[in-house]
mmCIF file of C-alpha atoms in Angstrom:
data_model
loop_
_atom_site.group_PDB
_atom_site.id
_atom_site.type_symbol
_atom_site.label_atom_id
_atom_site.label_comp_id
_atom_site.label_asym_id
_atom_site.label_seq_id
_atom_site.Cartn_x
_atom_site.Cartn_y
_atom_site.Cartn_z
ATOM 1 C CA MET O 16 32.932 36.254 -89.582
ATOM 2 C CA LYS O 17 30.411 38.825 -88.421
ATOM 3 C CA LYS O 18 31.569 41.221 -85.708
ATOM 4 C CA ILE O 19 30.302 40.881 -82.153
ATOM 5 C CA LYS O 20 29.202 44.147 -80.575
ATOM 6 C CA PHE O 21 30.030 44.794 -76.919
ATOM 7 C CA ILE O 22 28.545 47.669 -74.943
ATOM 8 C CA ILE O 23 30.484 48.297 -71.726
ATOM 9 C CA ILE O 24 28.088 49.990 -69.288
ATOM 10 C CA THR O 25 29.866 51.758 -66.463
ATOM 11 C CA GLY O 26 29.735 54.968 -64.472
ATOM 12 C CA MET O 27 28.667 56.321 -61.116
ATOM 13 C CA SER O 28 26.891 54.132 -58.584
ATOM 14 C CA GLY O 29 23.252 55.179 -58.540
ATOM 15 C CA ALA O 30 23.343 56.703 -62.025
ATOM 16 C CA GLY O 31 21.071 54.066 -63.571
ATOM 17 C CA LYS O 32 23.262 51.193 -64.732
ATOM 18 C CA THR O 33 20.789 48.578 -63.508
ATOM 19 C CA GLU O 34 17.980 50.175 -65.492
ATOM 20 C CA ALA O 35 20.280 50.553 -68.507
ATOM 21 C CA ILE O 36 21.124 46.849 -68.683
ATOM 22 C CA ARG O 37 17.429 45.989 -68.475
ATOM 23 C CA ILE O 38 16.811 48.279 -71.433
ATOM 24 C CA PHE O 39 19.606 46.656 -73.430
ATOM 25 C CA GLU O 40 18.147 43.253 -72.590
ATOM 26 C CA ASP O 41 14.823 44.402 -74.048
ATOM 27 C CA LEU O 42 16.739 45.466 -77.158
ATOM 28 C CA GLY O 43 17.964 41.903 -77.666
ATOM 29 C CA PHE O 44 21.412 42.092 -76.060
ATOM 30 C CA PHE O 45 22.956 39.262 -74.069
ATOM 31 C CA CYS O 46 23.482 40.974 -70.721
ATOM 32 C CA VAL O 47 25.805 40.332 -67.782
ATOM 33 C CA ASP O 48 25.877 42.462 -64.641
ATOM 34 C CA ASN O 49 29.033 43.024 -62.558
ATOM 35 C CA LEU O 50 31.419 40.991 -64.716
ATOM 36 C CA PRO O 51 35.006 41.129 -63.389
ATOM 37 C CA PRO O 52 37.202 42.853 -65.996
ATOM 38 C CA ALA O 53 39.654 39.954 -65.930
ATOM 39 C CA LEU O 54 36.947 37.739 -67.452
ATOM 40 C CA ILE O 55 36.166 39.977 -70.434
ATOM 41 C CA SER O 56 38.557 38.228 -72.818
ATOM 42 C CA LYS O 57 37.412 34.771 -71.737
ATOM 43 C CA PHE O 58 33.783 35.798 -72.127
ATOM 44 C CA ALA O 59 34.549 37.199 -75.595
ATOM 45 C CA GLU O 60 36.023 33.819 -76.563
ATOM 46 C CA LEU O 61 32.813 32.081 -75.486
ATOM 47 C CA CYS O 62 30.779 34.508 -77.601
ATOM 48 C CA LEU O 63 32.954 33.815 -80.627
ATOM 49 C CA GLN O 64 32.330 30.079 -80.156
ATOM 50 C CA SER O 65 28.535 30.519 -80.117
ATOM 51 C CA ASP O 66 28.212 30.250 -83.932
ATOM 52 C CA GLY O 67 26.549 33.658 -84.120
ATOM 53 C CA LYS O 68 23.992 32.974 -81.387
ATOM 54 C CA ILE O 69 25.546 35.717 -79.258
ATOM 55 C CA ASN O 70 26.377 38.769 -81.364
ATOM 56 C CA LYS O 71 25.290 41.682 -79.177
ATOM 57 C CA VAL O 72 26.477 41.919 -75.590
ATOM 58 C CA ALA O 73 25.970 44.486 -72.837
ATOM 59 C CA LEU O 74 28.221 44.241 -69.778
ATOM 60 C CA VAL O 75 27.905 46.249 -66.576
ATOM 61 C CA ILE O 76 31.387 46.698 -65.141
ATOM 62 C CA ASP O 77 31.796 49.182 -62.328
ATOM 63 C CA ILE O 78 33.387 50.026 -59.004
ATOM 64 C CA ARG O 79 31.761 47.017 -57.337
ATOM 65 C CA GLY O 80 34.584 44.968 -58.859
ATOM 66 C CA GLY O 81 36.929 46.359 -56.234
ATOM 67 C CA ASP O 82 40.616 46.019 -57.094
ATOM 68 C CA PHE O 83 39.713 44.053 -60.239
ATOM 69 C CA PHE O 84 37.988 47.144 -61.656
ATOM 70 C CA ASP O 85 41.273 49.047 -61.875
ATOM 71 C CA ASN O 86 42.334 46.755 -64.747
ATOM 72 C CA LEU O 87 39.291 47.485 -66.932
ATOM 73 C CA LEU O 88 41.034 49.681 -69.496
ATOM 74 C CA GLU O 89 43.895 47.208 -69.749
ATOM 75 C CA GLU O 90 41.479 44.332 -70.341
ATOM 76 C CA LEU O 91 39.546 46.316 -72.939
ATOM 77 C CA SER O 92 42.759 46.879 -74.874
ATOM 78 C CA VAL O 93 42.899 43.110 -75.390
ATOM 79 C CA LEU O 94 39.554 43.274 -77.207
ATOM 80 C CA ASN O 95 41.117 45.651 -79.718
ATOM 81 C CA GLU O 96 43.366 42.794 -80.765
ATOM 82 C CA GLU O 97 40.286 40.707 -81.677
ATOM 83 C CA LYS O 98 39.247 41.962 -85.105
ATOM 84 C CA VAL O 99 35.763 40.483 -84.717
ATOM 85 C CA ILE O 100 35.100 42.253 -81.391
ATOM 86 C CA ASP O 101 33.809 45.822 -81.463
ATOM 87 C CA TYR O 102 32.985 47.702 -78.268
ATOM 88 C CA ASP O 103 31.679 51.046 -77.049
ATOM 89 C CA ILE O 104 31.931 52.414 -73.528
ATOM 90 C CA LEU O 105 28.712 53.898 -72.167
ATOM 91 C CA PHE O 106 29.300 56.026 -69.060
ATOM 92 C CA LEU O 107 26.357 57.003 -66.860
ATOM 93 C CA GLU O 108 26.702 59.817 -64.378
ATOM 94 C CA ALA O 109 24.562 62.136 -62.274
ATOM 95 C CA ALA O 110 25.018 65.161 -60.066
ATOM 96 C CA ASP O 111 26.126 64.580 -56.481
ATOM 97 C CA GLU O 112 22.797 65.810 -55.137
ATOM 98 C CA ALA O 113 20.855 63.370 -57.325
ATOM 99 C CA LEU O 114 23.054 60.440 -56.311
ATOM 100 C CA ILE O 115 22.789 61.265 -52.609
ATOM 101 C CA GLN O 116 19.003 61.532 -52.864
ATOM 102 C CA ARG O 117 18.769 58.172 -54.622
ATOM 103 C CA TYR O 118 20.847 56.470 -51.951
ATOM 104 C CA LYS O 119 18.663 57.996 -49.259
ATOM 105 C CA GLU O 120 15.535 56.715 -50.996
ATOM 106 C CA THR O 121 16.835 53.178 -51.500
ATOM 107 C CA ARG O 122 18.775 53.035 -48.210
ATOM 108 C CA ARG O 123 21.484 51.098 -49.982
ATOM 109 C CA ARG O 124 25.153 51.274 -49.081
ATOM 110 C CA HIS O 125 27.506 52.901 -51.556
ATOM 111 C CA PRO O 126 30.179 50.404 -52.773
ATOM 112 C CA LEU O 127 32.918 52.666 -51.373
ATOM 113 C CA ALA O 128 31.138 53.549 -48.155
ATOM 114 C CA LYS O 129 33.380 51.188 -46.207
ATOM 115 C CA GLU O 130 36.370 53.261 -47.192
ATOM 116 C CA GLU O 131 34.683 56.583 -46.598
ATOM 117 C CA GLY O 132 32.179 57.127 -43.838
ATOM 118 C CA ARG O 133 30.034 59.787 -45.508
ATOM 119 C CA ILE O 134 28.118 59.173 -48.746
ATOM 120 C CA PHE O 135 29.385 62.451 -50.194
ATOM 121 C CA ASP O 136 33.000 61.403 -49.635
ATOM 122 C CA ALA O 137 32.326 57.996 -51.213
ATOM 123 C CA ILE O 138 30.877 59.660 -54.317
ATOM 124 C CA LYS O 139 33.853 62.012 -54.515
ATOM 125 C CA LEU O 140 36.264 59.087 -54.324
ATOM 126 C CA GLU O 141 34.329 57.182 -56.998
ATOM 127 C CA ARG O 142 34.480 60.154 -59.386
ATOM 128 C CA LYS O 143 38.234 60.225 -58.932
ATOM 129 C CA LYS O 144 38.608 56.511 -59.597
ATOM 130 C CA LEU O 145 36.432 56.737 -62.720
ATOM 131 C CA GLY O 146 38.068 59.829 -64.200
ATOM 132 C CA ALA O 147 40.284 58.043 -66.733
ATOM 133 C CA LEU O 148 37.487 55.724 -67.817
ATOM 134 C CA ARG O 149 35.043 58.595 -68.317
ATOM 135 C CA ALA O 150 37.601 60.342 -70.499
ATOM 136 C CA GLN O 151 37.680 57.353 -72.845
ATOM 137 C CA ALA O 152 33.905 56.779 -72.942
ATOM 138 C CA ASP O 153 32.205 56.779 -76.343
ATOM 139 C CA LYS O 154 28.991 58.109 -74.821
ATOM 140 C CA VAL O 155 28.353 59.922 -71.540
ATOM 141 C CA ILE O 156 24.767 60.303 -70.306
ATOM 142 C CA ASP O 157 23.787 62.442 -67.316
ATOM 143 C CA THR O 158 20.736 60.884 -65.665
ATOM 144 C CA SER O 159 20.264 63.554 -62.968
ATOM 145 C CA GLN O 160 16.889 64.617 -64.353
ATOM 146 C CA SER O 161 16.026 61.490 -66.349
ATOM 147 C CA SER O 162 13.128 59.118 -65.775
ATOM 148 C CA ILE O 163 13.414 55.455 -66.791
ATOM 149 C CA LYS O 164 11.298 56.214 -69.853
ATOM 150 C CA GLU O 165 13.598 59.078 -70.836
ATOM 151 C CA LEU O 166 16.695 56.922 -70.305
ATOM 152 C CA LYS O 167 15.229 54.232 -72.549
ATOM 153 C CA LYS O 168 14.535 56.801 -75.253
ATOM 154 C CA GLU O 169 18.067 58.176 -74.917
ATOM 155 C CA LEU O 170 19.693 54.767 -75.200
ATOM 156 C CA LYS O 171 17.596 53.725 -78.177
ATOM 157 C CA SER O 172 18.405 57.027 -79.856
ATOM 158 C CA ASN O 173 22.150 56.770 -79.290
ATOM 159 C CA PHE O 174 22.442 53.151 -80.343
ATOM 160 C CA ALA O 175 20.062 53.380 -83.300
ATOM 161 C CA GLN O 176 23.076 53.343 -85.615
ATOM 162 C CA MET O 177 23.355 49.588 -85.101
ATOM 163 C CA GLU O 178 22.148 47.813 -88.218
ATOM 164 C CA LEU O 179 18.605 46.516 -88.463
ATOM 165 C CA THR O 180 20.082 43.121 -89.130
ATOM 166 C CA ASP O 181 21.369 43.074 -85.550
ATOM 167 C CA LYS O 182 17.881 43.597 -84.160
ATOM 168 C CA ILE O 183 16.205 40.340 -85.154
ATOM 169 C CA ASN O 184 16.959 36.638 -84.958
ATOM 170 C CA ILE O 185 15.494 34.505 -87.746
ATOM 171 C CA SER O 186 14.760 30.797 -87.394
ATOM 172 C CA LEU O 187 14.149 28.749 -90.546
ATOM 173 C CA ILE O 188 12.647 25.273 -90.316
ATOM 174 C CA SER O 189 11.930 22.757 -93.053
ATOM 175 C CA PHE O 190 9.224 20.199 -92.342
ATOM 176 C CA GLY O 191 6.950 17.596 -93.859
ATOM 177 C CA PHE O 192 3.202 18.219 -93.765
ATOM 178 C CA LYS O 193 2.671 14.485 -93.258
ATOM 179 C CA TYR O 194 4.335 14.836 -89.848
ATOM 180 C CA GLY O 195 2.432 17.929 -88.778
ATOM 181 C CA ILE O 196 3.148 21.641 -88.986
ATOM 182 C CA PRO O 197 5.506 23.424 -86.534
ATOM 183 C CA ALA O 198 3.308 25.190 -84.011
ATOM 184 C CA ASP O 199 5.653 28.113 -83.337
ATOM 185 C CA SER O 200 6.141 29.414 -86.888
ATOM 186 C CA ASP O 201 5.256 33.068 -87.472
ATOM 187 C CA LEU O 202 5.195 32.565 -91.244
ATOM 188 C CA MET O 203 4.543 29.298 -93.058
ATOM 189 C CA PHE O 204 4.969 28.454 -96.728
ATOM 190 C CA ASP O 205 3.894 25.406 -98.727
ATOM 191 C CA VAL O 206 6.240 24.343 -101.556
ATOM 192 C CA ARG O 207 4.422 21.112 -102.487
ATOM 193 C CA PHE O 208 3.544 22.621 -105.882
ATOM 194 C CA LEU O 209 7.202 22.399 -106.961
ATOM 195 C CA PRO O 210 8.633 19.390 -108.862
ATOM 196 C CA ASN O 211 9.027 16.483 -106.447
ATOM 197 C CA PRO O 212 12.368 14.573 -106.496
ATOM 198 C CA HIS O 213 10.688 11.730 -104.609
ATOM 199 C CA TYR O 214 9.393 10.394 -107.923
ATOM 200 C CA VAL O 215 12.877 10.270 -109.453
ATOM 201 C CA ASP O 216 14.547 6.979 -108.542
ATOM 202 C CA SER O 217 18.067 8.393 -108.458
ATOM 203 C CA LEU O 218 17.015 11.264 -106.172
ATOM 204 C CA ARG O 219 14.559 9.600 -103.812
ATOM 205 C CA SER O 220 17.143 8.578 -101.208
ATOM 206 C CA LEU O 221 18.894 11.958 -101.335
ATOM 207 C CA THR O 222 17.849 15.184 -99.580
ATOM 208 C CA GLY O 223 17.717 18.898 -100.249
ATOM 209 C CA ASN O 224 21.266 19.107 -98.903
ATOM 210 C CA ASP O 225 22.488 17.214 -101.978
ATOM 211 C CA LYS O 226 23.505 19.110 -105.103
ATOM 212 C CA GLU O 227 21.598 16.774 -107.438
ATOM 213 C CA VAL O 228 18.301 17.453 -105.670
ATOM 214 C CA GLN O 229 18.929 21.182 -105.546
ATOM 215 C CA GLU O 230 19.636 21.335 -109.276
ATOM 216 C CA TYR O 231 16.543 19.290 -110.089
ATOM 217 C CA ILE O 232 14.299 21.670 -108.151
ATOM 218 C CA LEU O 233 15.939 25.029 -108.787
ATOM 219 C CA LYS O 234 16.446 24.760 -112.544
ATOM 220 C CA ARG O 235 12.694 24.659 -113.275
ATOM 221 C CA PRO O 236 11.100 27.917 -114.561
ATOM 222 C CA ILE O 237 8.309 27.738 -111.985
ATOM 223 C CA THR O 238 10.893 27.441 -109.200
ATOM 224 C CA LYS O 239 12.862 30.421 -110.461
ATOM 225 C CA LYS O 240 9.720 32.552 -110.651
ATOM 226 C CA PHE O 241 8.569 31.477 -107.197
ATOM 227 C CA LYS O 242 12.001 32.065 -105.668
ATOM 228 C CA GLU O 243 12.134 35.618 -107.001
ATOM 229 C CA LYS O 244 8.695 36.483 -105.617
ATOM 230 C CA PHE O 245 9.193 34.589 -102.347
ATOM 231 C CA PHE O 246 12.560 36.118 -101.489
ATOM 232 C CA GLY O 247 11.272 39.545 -102.484
ATOM 233 C CA LEU O 248 8.394 39.146 -100.023
ATOM 234 C CA ILE O 249 10.680 38.042 -97.176
ATOM 235 C CA ASP O 250 13.107 40.870 -97.941
ATOM 236 C CA PHE O 251 10.214 43.329 -97.647
ATOM 237 C CA LEU O 252 8.646 41.824 -94.515
ATOM 238 C CA ILE O 253 11.648 41.544 -92.195
ATOM 239 C CA PRO O 254 12.332 45.314 -91.854
ATOM 240 C CA GLN O 255 8.619 45.839 -91.207
ATOM 241 C CA TYR O 256 8.690 43.330 -88.344
ATOM 242 C CA ILE O 257 11.793 45.029 -86.940
ATOM 243 C CA LYS O 258 10.049 48.403 -86.966
ATOM 244 C CA GLU O 259 7.213 46.861 -84.974
ATOM 245 C CA GLY O 260 9.710 45.746 -82.319
ATOM 246 C CA LYS O 261 9.800 42.029 -83.158
ATOM 247 C CA ASN O 262 13.169 40.521 -82.218
ATOM 248 C CA HIS O 263 12.569 36.943 -83.364
ATOM 249 C CA LEU O 264 10.959 35.639 -86.539
ATOM 250 C CA SER O 265 10.291 31.966 -87.241
ATOM 251 C CA ILE O 266 9.681 30.899 -90.848
ATOM 252 C CA GLY O 267 8.483 27.389 -91.706
ATOM 253 C CA ILE O 268 8.747 25.908 -95.196
ATOM 254 C CA GLY O 269 6.981 22.623 -95.801
ATOM 255 C CA CYS O 270 6.689 19.946 -98.455
ATOM 256 C CA THR O 271 5.165 16.475 -98.269
ATOM 257 C CA GLY O 272 7.915 14.591 -96.433
ATOM 258 C CA GLY O 273 10.287 17.363 -95.384
ATOM 259 C CA LYS O 274 13.300 15.890 -97.199
ATOM 260 C CA HIS O 275 13.666 17.500 -100.613
ATOM 261 C CA ARG O 276 11.818 20.682 -101.602
ATOM 262 C CA SER O 277 11.458 22.257 -98.170
ATOM 263 C CA VAL O 278 15.088 21.516 -97.273
ATOM 264 C CA THR O 279 16.288 23.008 -100.539
ATOM 265 C CA PHE O 280 14.348 26.218 -100.018
ATOM 266 C CA VAL O 281 15.330 26.627 -96.385
ATOM 267 C CA ASN O 282 18.964 26.353 -97.465
ATOM 268 C CA GLU O 283 18.440 28.845 -100.303
ATOM 269 C CA LEU O 284 16.632 31.308 -98.021
ATOM 270 C CA SER O 285 19.289 30.923 -95.340
ATOM 271 C CA ASP O 286 22.042 31.837 -97.819
ATOM 272 C CA PHE O 287 19.976 34.797 -99.035
ATOM 273 C CA LEU O 288 19.465 36.178 -95.514
ATOM 274 C CA LEU O 289 23.025 35.499 -94.371
ATOM 275 C CA ASN O 290 24.284 37.498 -97.339
ATOM 276 C CA LYS O 291 22.190 40.375 -96.026
ATOM 277 C CA GLN O 292 23.925 39.995 -92.643
ATOM 278 C CA TYR O 293 20.911 38.683 -90.731
ATOM 279 C CA HIS O 294 21.395 36.256 -87.866
ATOM 280 C CA VAL O 295 19.903 32.966 -89.061
ATOM 281 C CA ILE O 296 19.425 29.551 -87.450
ATOM 282 C CA THR O 297 18.250 26.647 -89.624
ATOM 283 C CA GLU O 298 16.636 23.346 -88.706
ATOM 284 C CA HIS O 299 15.596 20.453 -90.972
ATOM 285 C CA ARG O 300 13.044 18.817 -88.705
ATOM 286 C CA ASP O 301 12.014 15.789 -90.742
ATOM 287 C CA ILE O 302 14.993 15.222 -93.022
ATOM 288 C CA ASP O 303 15.956 11.882 -91.455
ATOM 289 C CA LYS O 304 12.499 10.362 -91.192
ATOM 290 C CA ASP O 305 11.709 7.307 -93.326
ATOM 291 C CA ARG O 306 15.338 6.937 -94.377
#
């Protein structure tokens, strides 16, 4: 099972956590703001049950959680017991003067202001409460002098070590041209030139999910040559799309009825991409038509 990556975003109130989670959302993360620490393990379980649909998560967990926040490190230790959960702690901070100025500009109340009358005292108390967490952070970023653009650059730079395969979702769809082409495909391929099992009596009622059909199609020299060139092209194109910032790629493969050749090749391509650790979702749109 592929690991799920968690980024725990925390730090000083006013240091830019709201902007940070928006940036992570743009990077393709599933984002949740102000999640109570006690729900981390339960949320991780839901992610593990998503069949790979949720594999990158950014959570903002901070002092707004009140008494629940004090258990954050304890709850994170539970994630260490899940071998398929990997997490980093990102801690955002800023100088007292910068934080005070930001609160003056927004006229918002500091989460601890009820306990301490002055904003400076609230910030001081927050630093004390966050001391142990900051010490365990994997990355600390001071946003005192940072613009949103600079913060985005910093985050992308520091989390660039995440594999390219984590930066794109790939949808594969088999279809029959006789039923119309899928309108949302980015790339579309026609495999009607391949040997057609429809004209073999013993294979006509089967589909590309059946071994007999797969062997009939894949053993032909023309199929082997096409597969080599086709998969080579896809293997080349995906990193190029990632570099251009594309986070979702839809590939349609069609044959006449959408039951045999297209299904076989979507399955073959899915296995090829999964072996390269890409996140892949497959759909056989027309496989059950005329059956």
